[in-house]
CSV table of C-alpha atoms in Angstrom, one decimal:
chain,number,residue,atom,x,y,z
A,67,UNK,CA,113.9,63.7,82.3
A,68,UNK,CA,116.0,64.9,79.6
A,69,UNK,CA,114.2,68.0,79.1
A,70,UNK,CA,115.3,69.0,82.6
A,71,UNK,CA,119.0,68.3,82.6
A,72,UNK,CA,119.2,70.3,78.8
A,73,UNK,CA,117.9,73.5,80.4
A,74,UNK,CA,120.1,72.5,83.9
A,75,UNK,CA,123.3,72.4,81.3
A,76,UNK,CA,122.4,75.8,79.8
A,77,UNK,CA,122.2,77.3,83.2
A,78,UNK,CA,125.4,76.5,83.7
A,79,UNK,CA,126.9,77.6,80.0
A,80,UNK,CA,125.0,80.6,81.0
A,81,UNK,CA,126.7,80.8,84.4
A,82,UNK,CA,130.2,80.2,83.2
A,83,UNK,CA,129.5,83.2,80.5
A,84,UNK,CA,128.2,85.5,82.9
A,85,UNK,CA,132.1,84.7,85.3
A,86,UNK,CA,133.6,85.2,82.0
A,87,UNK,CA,132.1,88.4,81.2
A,88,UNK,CA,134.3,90.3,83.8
A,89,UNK,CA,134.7,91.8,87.2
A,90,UNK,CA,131.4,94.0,87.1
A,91,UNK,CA,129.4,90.7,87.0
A,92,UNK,CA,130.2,90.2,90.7
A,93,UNK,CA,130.6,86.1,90.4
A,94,UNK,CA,134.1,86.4,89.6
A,95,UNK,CA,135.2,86.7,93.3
A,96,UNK,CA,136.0,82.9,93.3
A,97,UNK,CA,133.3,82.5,96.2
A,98,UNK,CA,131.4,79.9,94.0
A,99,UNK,CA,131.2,76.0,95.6
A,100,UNK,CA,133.1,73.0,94.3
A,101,UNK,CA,130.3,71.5,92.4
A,102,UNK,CA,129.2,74.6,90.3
A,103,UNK,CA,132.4,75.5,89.5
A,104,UNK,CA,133.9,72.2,88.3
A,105,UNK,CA,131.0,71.7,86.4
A,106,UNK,CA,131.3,75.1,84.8
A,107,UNK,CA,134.6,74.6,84.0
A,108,UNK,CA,134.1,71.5,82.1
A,109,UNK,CA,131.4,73.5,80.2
A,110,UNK,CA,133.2,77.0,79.3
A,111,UNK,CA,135.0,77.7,76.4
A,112,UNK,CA,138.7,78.2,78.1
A,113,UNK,CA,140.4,81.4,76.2
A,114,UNK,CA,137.7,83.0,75.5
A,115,UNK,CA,138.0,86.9,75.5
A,116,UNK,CA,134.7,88.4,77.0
A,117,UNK,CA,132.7,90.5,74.7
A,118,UNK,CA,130.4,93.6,75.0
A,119,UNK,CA,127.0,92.8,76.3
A,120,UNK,CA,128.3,89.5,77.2
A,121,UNK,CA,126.8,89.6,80.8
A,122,UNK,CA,123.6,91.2,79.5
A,123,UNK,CA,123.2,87.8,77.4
A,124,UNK,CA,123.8,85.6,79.7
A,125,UNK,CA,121.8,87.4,82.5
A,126,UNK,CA,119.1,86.7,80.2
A,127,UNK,CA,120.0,82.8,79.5
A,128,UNK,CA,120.1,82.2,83.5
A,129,UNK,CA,117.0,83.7,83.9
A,130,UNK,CA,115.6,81.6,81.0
A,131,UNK,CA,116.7,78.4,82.1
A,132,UNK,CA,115.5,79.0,85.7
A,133,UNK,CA,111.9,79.9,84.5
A,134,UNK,CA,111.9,76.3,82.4
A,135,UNK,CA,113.4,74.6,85.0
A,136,UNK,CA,110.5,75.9,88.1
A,137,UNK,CA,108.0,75.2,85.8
A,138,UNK,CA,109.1,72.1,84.6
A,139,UNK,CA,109.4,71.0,88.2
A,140,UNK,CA,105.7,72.4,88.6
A,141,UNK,CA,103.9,70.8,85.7
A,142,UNK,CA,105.8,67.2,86.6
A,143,UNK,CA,106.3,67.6,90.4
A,144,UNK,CA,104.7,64.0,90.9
A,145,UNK,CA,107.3,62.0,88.9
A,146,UNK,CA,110.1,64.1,90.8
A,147,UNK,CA,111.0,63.7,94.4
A,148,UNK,CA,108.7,66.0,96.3
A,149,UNK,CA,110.8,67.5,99.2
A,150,UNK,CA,113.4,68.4,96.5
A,151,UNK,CA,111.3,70.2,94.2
A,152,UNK,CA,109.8,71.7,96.7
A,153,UNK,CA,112.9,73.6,97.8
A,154,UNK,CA,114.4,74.1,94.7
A,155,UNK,CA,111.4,75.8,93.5
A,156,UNK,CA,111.1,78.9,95.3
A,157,UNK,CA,115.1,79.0,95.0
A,158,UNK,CA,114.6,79.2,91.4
A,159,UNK,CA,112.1,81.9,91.6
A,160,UNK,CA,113.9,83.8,93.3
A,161,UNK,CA,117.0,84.4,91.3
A,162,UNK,CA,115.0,84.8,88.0
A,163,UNK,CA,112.8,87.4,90.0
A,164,UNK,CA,116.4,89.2,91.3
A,165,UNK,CA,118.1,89.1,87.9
A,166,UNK,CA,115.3,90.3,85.7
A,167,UNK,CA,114.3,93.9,87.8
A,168,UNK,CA,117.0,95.9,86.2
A,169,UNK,CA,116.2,95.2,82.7
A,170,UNK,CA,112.7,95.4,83.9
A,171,UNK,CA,113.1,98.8,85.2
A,172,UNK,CA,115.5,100.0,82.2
A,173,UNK,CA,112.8,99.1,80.1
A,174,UNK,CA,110.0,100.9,81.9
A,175,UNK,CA,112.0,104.0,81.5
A,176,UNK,CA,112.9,103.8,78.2
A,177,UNK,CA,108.7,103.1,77.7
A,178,UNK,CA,107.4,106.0,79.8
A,179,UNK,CA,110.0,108.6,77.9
A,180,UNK,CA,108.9,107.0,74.4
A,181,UNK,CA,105.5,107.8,74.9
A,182,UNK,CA,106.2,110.9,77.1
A,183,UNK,CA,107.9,112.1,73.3
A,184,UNK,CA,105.1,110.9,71.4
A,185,UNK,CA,102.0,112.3,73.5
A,186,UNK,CA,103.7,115.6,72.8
A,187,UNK,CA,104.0,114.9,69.4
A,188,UNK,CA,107.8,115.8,69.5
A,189,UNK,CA,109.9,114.4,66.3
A,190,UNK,CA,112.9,113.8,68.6
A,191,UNK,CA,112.9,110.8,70.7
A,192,UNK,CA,115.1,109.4,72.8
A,193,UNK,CA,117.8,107.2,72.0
A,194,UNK,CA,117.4,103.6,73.3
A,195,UNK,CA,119.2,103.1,76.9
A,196,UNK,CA,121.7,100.3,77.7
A,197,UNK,CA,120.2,97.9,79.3
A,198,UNK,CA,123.1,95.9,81.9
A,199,UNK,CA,126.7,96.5,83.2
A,200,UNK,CA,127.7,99.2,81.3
A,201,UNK,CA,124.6,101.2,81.6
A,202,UNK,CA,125.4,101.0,85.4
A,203,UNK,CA,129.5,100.4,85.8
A,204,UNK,CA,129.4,104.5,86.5
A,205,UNK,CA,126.4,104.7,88.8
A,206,UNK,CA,127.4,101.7,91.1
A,207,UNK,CA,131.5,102.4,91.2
A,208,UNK,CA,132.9,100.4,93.6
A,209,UNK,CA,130.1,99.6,95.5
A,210,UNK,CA,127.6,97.3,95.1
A,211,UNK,CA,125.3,98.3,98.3
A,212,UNK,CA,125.0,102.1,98.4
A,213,UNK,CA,123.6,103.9,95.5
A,214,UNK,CA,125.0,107.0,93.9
A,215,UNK,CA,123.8,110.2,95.1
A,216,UNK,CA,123.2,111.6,91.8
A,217,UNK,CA,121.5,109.7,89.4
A,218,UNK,CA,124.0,109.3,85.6
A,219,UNK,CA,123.0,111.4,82.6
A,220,UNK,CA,121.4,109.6,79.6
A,221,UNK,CA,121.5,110.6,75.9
A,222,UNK,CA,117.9,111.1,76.5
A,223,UNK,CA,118.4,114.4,78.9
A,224,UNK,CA,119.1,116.2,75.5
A,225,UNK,CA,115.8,115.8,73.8
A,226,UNK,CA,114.1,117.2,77.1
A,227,UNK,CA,114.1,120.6,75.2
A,228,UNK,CA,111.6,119.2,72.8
A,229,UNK,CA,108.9,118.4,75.3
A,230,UNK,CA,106.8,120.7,77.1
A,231,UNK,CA,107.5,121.7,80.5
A,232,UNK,CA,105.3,119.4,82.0
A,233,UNK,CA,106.1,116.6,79.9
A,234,UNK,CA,110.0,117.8,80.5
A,235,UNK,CA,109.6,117.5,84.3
A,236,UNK,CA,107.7,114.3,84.3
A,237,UNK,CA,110.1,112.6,82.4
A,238,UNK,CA,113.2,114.0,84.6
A,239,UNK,CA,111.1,112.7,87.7
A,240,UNK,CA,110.5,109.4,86.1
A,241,UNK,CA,114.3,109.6,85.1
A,242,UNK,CA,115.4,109.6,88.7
A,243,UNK,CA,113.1,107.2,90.3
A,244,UNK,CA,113.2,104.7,88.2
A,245,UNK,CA,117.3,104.9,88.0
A,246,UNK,CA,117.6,104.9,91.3
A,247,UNK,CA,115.2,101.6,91.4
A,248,UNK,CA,117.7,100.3,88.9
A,249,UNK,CA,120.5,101.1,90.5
A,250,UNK,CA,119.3,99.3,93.6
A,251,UNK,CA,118.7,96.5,91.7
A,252,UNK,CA,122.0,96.2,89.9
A,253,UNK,CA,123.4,95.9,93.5
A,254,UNK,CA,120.9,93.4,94.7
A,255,UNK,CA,121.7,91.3,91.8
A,256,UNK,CA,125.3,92.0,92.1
A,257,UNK,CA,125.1,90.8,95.9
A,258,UNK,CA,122.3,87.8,94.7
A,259,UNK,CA,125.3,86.3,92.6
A,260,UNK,CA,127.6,86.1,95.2
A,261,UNK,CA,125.9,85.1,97.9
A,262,UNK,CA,126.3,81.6,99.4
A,263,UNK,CA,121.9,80.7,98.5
A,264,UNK,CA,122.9,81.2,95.1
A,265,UNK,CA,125.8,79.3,94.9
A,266,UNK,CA,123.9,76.9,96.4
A,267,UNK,CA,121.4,77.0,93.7
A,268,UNK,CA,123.9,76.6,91.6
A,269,UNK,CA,125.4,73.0,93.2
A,270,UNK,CA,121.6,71.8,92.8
A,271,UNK,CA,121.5,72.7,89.2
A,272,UNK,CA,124.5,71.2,88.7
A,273,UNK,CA,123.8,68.0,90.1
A,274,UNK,CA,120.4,68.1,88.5
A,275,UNK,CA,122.5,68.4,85.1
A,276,UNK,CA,123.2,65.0,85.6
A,277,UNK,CA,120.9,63.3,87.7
A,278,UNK,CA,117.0,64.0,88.4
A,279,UNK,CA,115.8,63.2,91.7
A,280,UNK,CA,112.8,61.2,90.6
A,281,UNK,CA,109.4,59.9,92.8
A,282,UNK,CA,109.0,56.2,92.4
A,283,UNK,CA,106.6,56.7,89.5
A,284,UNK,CA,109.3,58.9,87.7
A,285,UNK,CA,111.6,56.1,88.4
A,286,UNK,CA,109.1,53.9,86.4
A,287,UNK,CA,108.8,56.0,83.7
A,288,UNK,CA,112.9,56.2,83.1
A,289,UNK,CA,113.2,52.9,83.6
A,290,UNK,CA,110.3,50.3,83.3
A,291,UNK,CA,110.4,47.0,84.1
A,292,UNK,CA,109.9,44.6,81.8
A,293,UNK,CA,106.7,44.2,80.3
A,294,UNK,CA,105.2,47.5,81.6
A,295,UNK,CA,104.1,50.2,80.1
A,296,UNK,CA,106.4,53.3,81.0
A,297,UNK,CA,104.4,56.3,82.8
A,298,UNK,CA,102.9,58.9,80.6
A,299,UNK,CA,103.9,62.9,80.6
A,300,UNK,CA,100.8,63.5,78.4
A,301,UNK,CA,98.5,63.1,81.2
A,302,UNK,CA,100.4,66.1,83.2
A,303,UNK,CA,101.0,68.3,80.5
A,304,UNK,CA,97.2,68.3,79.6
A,305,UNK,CA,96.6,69.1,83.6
A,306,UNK,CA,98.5,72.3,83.0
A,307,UNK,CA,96.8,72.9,79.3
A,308,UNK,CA,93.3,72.6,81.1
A,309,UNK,CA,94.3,75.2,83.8
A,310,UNK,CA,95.0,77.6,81.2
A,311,UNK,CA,92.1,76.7,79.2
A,312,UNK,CA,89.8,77.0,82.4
A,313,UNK,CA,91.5,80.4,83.2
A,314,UNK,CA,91.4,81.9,80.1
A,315,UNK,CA,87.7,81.1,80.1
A,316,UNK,CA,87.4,83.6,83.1
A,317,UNK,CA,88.4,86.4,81.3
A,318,UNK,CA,86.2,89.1,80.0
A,319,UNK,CA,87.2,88.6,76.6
A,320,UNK,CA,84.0,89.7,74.9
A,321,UNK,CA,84.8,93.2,76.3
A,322,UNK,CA,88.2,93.1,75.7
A,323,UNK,CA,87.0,92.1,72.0
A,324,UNK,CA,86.9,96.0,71.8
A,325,UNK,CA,89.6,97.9,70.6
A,326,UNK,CA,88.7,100.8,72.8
A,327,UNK,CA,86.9,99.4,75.9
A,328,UNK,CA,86.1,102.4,78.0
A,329,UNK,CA,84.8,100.0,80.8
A,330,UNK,CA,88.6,99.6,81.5
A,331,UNK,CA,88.7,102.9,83.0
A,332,UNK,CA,86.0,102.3,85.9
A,333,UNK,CA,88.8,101.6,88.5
A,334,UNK,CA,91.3,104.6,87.0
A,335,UNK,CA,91.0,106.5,90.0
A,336,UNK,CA,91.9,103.1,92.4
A,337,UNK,CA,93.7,104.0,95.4
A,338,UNK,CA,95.8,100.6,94.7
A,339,UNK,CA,97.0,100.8,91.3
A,340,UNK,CA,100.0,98.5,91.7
A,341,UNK,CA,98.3,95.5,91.0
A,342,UNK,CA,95.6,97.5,89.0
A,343,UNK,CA,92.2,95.5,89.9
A,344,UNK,CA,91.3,94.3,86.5
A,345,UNK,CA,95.1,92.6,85.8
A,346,UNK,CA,95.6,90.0,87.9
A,347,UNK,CA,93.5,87.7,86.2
A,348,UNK,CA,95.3,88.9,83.0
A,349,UNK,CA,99.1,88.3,84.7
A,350,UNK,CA,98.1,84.8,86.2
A,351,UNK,CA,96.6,83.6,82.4
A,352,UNK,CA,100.4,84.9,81.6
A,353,UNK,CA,102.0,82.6,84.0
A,354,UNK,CA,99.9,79.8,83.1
A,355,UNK,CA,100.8,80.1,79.1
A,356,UNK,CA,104.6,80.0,79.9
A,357,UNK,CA,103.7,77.1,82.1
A,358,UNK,CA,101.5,75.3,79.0
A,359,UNK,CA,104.5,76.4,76.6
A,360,UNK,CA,107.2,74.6,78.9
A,361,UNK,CA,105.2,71.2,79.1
A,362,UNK,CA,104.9,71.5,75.5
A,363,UNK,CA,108.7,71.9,75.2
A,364,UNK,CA,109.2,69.2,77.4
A,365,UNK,CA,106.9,66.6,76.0
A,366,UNK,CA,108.7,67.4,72.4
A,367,UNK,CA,112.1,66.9,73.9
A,368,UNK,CA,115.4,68.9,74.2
A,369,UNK,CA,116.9,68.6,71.2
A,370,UNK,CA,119.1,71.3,69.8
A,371,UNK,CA,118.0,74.1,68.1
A,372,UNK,CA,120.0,75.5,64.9
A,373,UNK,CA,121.3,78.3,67.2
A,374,UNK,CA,122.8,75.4,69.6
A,375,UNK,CA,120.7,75.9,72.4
A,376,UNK,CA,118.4,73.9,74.0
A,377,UNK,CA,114.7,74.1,73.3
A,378,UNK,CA,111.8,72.3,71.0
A,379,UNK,CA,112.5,71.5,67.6
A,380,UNK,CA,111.4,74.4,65.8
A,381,UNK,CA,108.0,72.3,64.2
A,382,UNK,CA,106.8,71.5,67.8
A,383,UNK,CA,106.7,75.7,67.9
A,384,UNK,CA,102.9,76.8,68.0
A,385,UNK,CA,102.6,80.4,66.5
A,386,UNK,CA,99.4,80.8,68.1
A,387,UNK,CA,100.7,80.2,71.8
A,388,UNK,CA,103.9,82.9,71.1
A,389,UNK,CA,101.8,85.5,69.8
A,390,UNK,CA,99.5,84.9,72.8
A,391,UNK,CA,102.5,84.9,74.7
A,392,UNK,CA,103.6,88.2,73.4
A,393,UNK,CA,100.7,89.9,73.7
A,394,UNK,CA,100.1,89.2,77.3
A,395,UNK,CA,104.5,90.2,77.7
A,396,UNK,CA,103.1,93.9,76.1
A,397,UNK,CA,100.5,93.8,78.9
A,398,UNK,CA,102.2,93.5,81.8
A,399,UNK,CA,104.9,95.8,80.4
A,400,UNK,CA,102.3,98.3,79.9
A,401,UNK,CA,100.5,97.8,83.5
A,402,UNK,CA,103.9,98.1,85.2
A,403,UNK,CA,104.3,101.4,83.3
A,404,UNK,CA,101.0,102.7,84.3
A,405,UNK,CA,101.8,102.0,87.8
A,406,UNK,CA,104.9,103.5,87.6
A,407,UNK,CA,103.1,107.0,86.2
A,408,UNK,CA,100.8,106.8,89.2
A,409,UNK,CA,103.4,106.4,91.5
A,410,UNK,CA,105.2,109.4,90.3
A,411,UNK,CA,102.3,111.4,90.2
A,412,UNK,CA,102.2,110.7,94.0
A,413,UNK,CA,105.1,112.7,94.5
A,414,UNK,CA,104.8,115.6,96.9
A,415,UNK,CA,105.0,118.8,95.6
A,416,UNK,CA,105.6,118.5,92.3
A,417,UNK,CA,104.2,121.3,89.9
A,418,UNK,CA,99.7,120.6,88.6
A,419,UNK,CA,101.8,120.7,85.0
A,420,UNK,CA,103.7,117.8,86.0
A,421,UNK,CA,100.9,115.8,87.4
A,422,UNK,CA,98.6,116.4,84.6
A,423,UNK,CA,101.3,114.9,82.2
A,424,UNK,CA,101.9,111.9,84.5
A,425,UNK,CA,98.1,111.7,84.2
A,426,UNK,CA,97.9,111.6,80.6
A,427,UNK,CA,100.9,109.0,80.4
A,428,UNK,CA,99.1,106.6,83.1
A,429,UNK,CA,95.9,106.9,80.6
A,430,UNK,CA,98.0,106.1,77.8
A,431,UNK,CA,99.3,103.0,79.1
A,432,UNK,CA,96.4,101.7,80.4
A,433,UNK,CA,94.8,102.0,76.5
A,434,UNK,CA,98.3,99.9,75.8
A,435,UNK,CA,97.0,97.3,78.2
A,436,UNK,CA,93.6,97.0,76.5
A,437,UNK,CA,95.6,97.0,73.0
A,438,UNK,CA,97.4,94.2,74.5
A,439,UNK,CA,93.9,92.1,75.6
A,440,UNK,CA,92.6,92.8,72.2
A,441,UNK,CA,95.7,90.9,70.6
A,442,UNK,CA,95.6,88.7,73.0
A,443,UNK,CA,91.8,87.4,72.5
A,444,UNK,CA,92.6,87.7,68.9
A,445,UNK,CA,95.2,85.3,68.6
A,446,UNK,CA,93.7,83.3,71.4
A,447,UNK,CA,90.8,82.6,69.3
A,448,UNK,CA,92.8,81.6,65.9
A,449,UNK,CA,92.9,77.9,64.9
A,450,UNK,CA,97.0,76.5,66.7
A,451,UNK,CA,99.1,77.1,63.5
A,452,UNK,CA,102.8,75.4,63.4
A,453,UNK,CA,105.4,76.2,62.0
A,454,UNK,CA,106.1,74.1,58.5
């Protein structure tokens, strides 16, 4: 399939940038395999000087390309060889899941202190945090195993003064869990990219840049014999299209048709807020979409995009699906956030001000996630518009 070996090609771009983009990347060590690195090396750019943010980038490219590629392999496991998708599957999964929980956690931050300014109706807010290497290079040193002791300072520390104390305190709680969470995961990552089951990863990807292990009926469906008719992907993609349409149907979306749906706080008070009990419907429809939107990539092809990547030409793009897609992103975002609050609040001994405020910004989230089901079955229920 060539949609497979285009995103196997831009995980390895991606991988070459990420060596490039210097020592704090942790893959520059020269522990990488034969494979992987020759065939990074024949897809670099030799000479080129690393800029800022460069890792950050592509960080987000490998992740990217790993999501298309596991889901690829799910929606068309049965023209692919079955023990080798199998494996690489999981693999995949868990390198995107490694590489995307410090941006994931910088982000939460940055979230909770937003709206930790704006329930207090402060004009200052906090400047935006730096998300990758350089928001970390201080706070990991040397080390990419033991976290610092004290967590860094952020530019937002000086707009504490304009909260209440509460507020103040909640956010400087938030501040250090949620640093020290990133912290930990910069060095997981760090430790992920350098281990031999990545690299490993990386030799399969690499292979798969230039040969798909196929069943016998993908084998027909590459090449078929004379006279026959070559084997479908429709069929597939409409499998995963249906699962989405059937799980979608589940939803509540005549409540969540609301803009204020006060039934969402019946479990509020849940002693298991991380999954809350109404999302994982929600989070699975999410999972399902990106699946439906990778098919649909795959079935229009791999050509290049004006911006040189891989991807769908831009008139295969259906506006309905990414604003679906986006919507259900801001609810999960949201949810984590919640969580997050509720966690804190769980804190021993912190101050009834502190609490109360943690309170208030687990509220507010969770009326972000019911924002975010509102869009959702809005754009859900529009006509599929594409782009002209």
């Amino acid at each position: 399939m060539g949609y497979l070996r285009a995103q196997a090609t831009e995980f390895l771009r991606a991988l070459r940038r990420h060596r490039e983009s210097g020592p704090g990347t942790g893959t520059g060590t020269g522990t990488g395999t034969g494979t992987a690195a020759g065939a990074n090396g024949a897809l670099g750019e030799p000479g080129r000087a690393a800029q800022p943010g460069d890792d950050v980038d592509a960080a987000r490219a490998l992740r990217r390309a790993a999501r298309r590629i596991s889901g690829t392999l799910h929606t068309f496991q049965p023209l692919l060889d079955a023990d080798w998708a199998e494996e690489m599957r999981p693999e995949l999964a868990w390198l995107s899941g490694t590489l995307a929980l410090e941006h994931a956690y910088a982000s939460r931050l940055e979230r909770l202190l937003q709206a930790l300014h704006r329930l207090s109706g402060s004009t200052a807010f906090p400047a935006p945090r730096p998300v990758g290497r350089a928001a970390t290079a201080t706070a990991t040193a040397t080390t990419t195993s033991v976290p610092p002791a004290a967590p860094p300072t952020h530019p937002a520390s000086a707009n504490r003064g304009n909260l209440t104390v509460g507020a103040a305190k909640a956010g400087a709680l938030l501040d250090r869990q949620l640093t020290l969470a990133r912290t930990r995961a910069h060095s997981t990552a760090l430790q992920a990219l350098g281990s031999s089951r990545f690299h490993a990863v990386a030799d399969k990807v690499a292979l798969l840049a230039s040969e798909v292990p196929l069943s016998n009926a993908g084998r027909r469906s590459a090449t078929p014999a004379p006279g026959a008719a070559p084997v479908d992907l429709r069929p597939l993609a409409t499998a995963a299209r249906e699962r989405l349409t059937d799980a979608v149907a589940a939803l509540p979306l005549v409540t969540a048709g609301s803009p204020y749906n006060a039934e969402a706080l019946v479990h509020g008070l849940s002693p298991d807020p991380a999954p809350h009990p109404q999302d994982t419907p929600w989070h699975q429809v999410r999972l399902l979409l990106r699946l439906h939107r990778y098919a649909l990539e795959a079935l229009a092809g791999a050509d290049p995009r004006t911006d040189g990547t891989a991807g769908p030409p831009d008139d295969s793009v259906d506006v309905r699906l990414l604003a679906a897609g986006e919507a259900l992103d801001r609810h999960r975002d949201a949810s984590e956030a919640a969580a997050a609050a509720a966690q804190a609040a769980r804190t021993p001994r912190i101050a009834p001000a502190t609490a109360y405020a943690l309170g208030v910004l687990h509220a507010d989230q969770r009326h972000e996630v019911e924002a975010a089901r509102y869009a959702f079955q809005h754009s859900w229920r529009k006509e599929p518009i594409r782009l002209p």
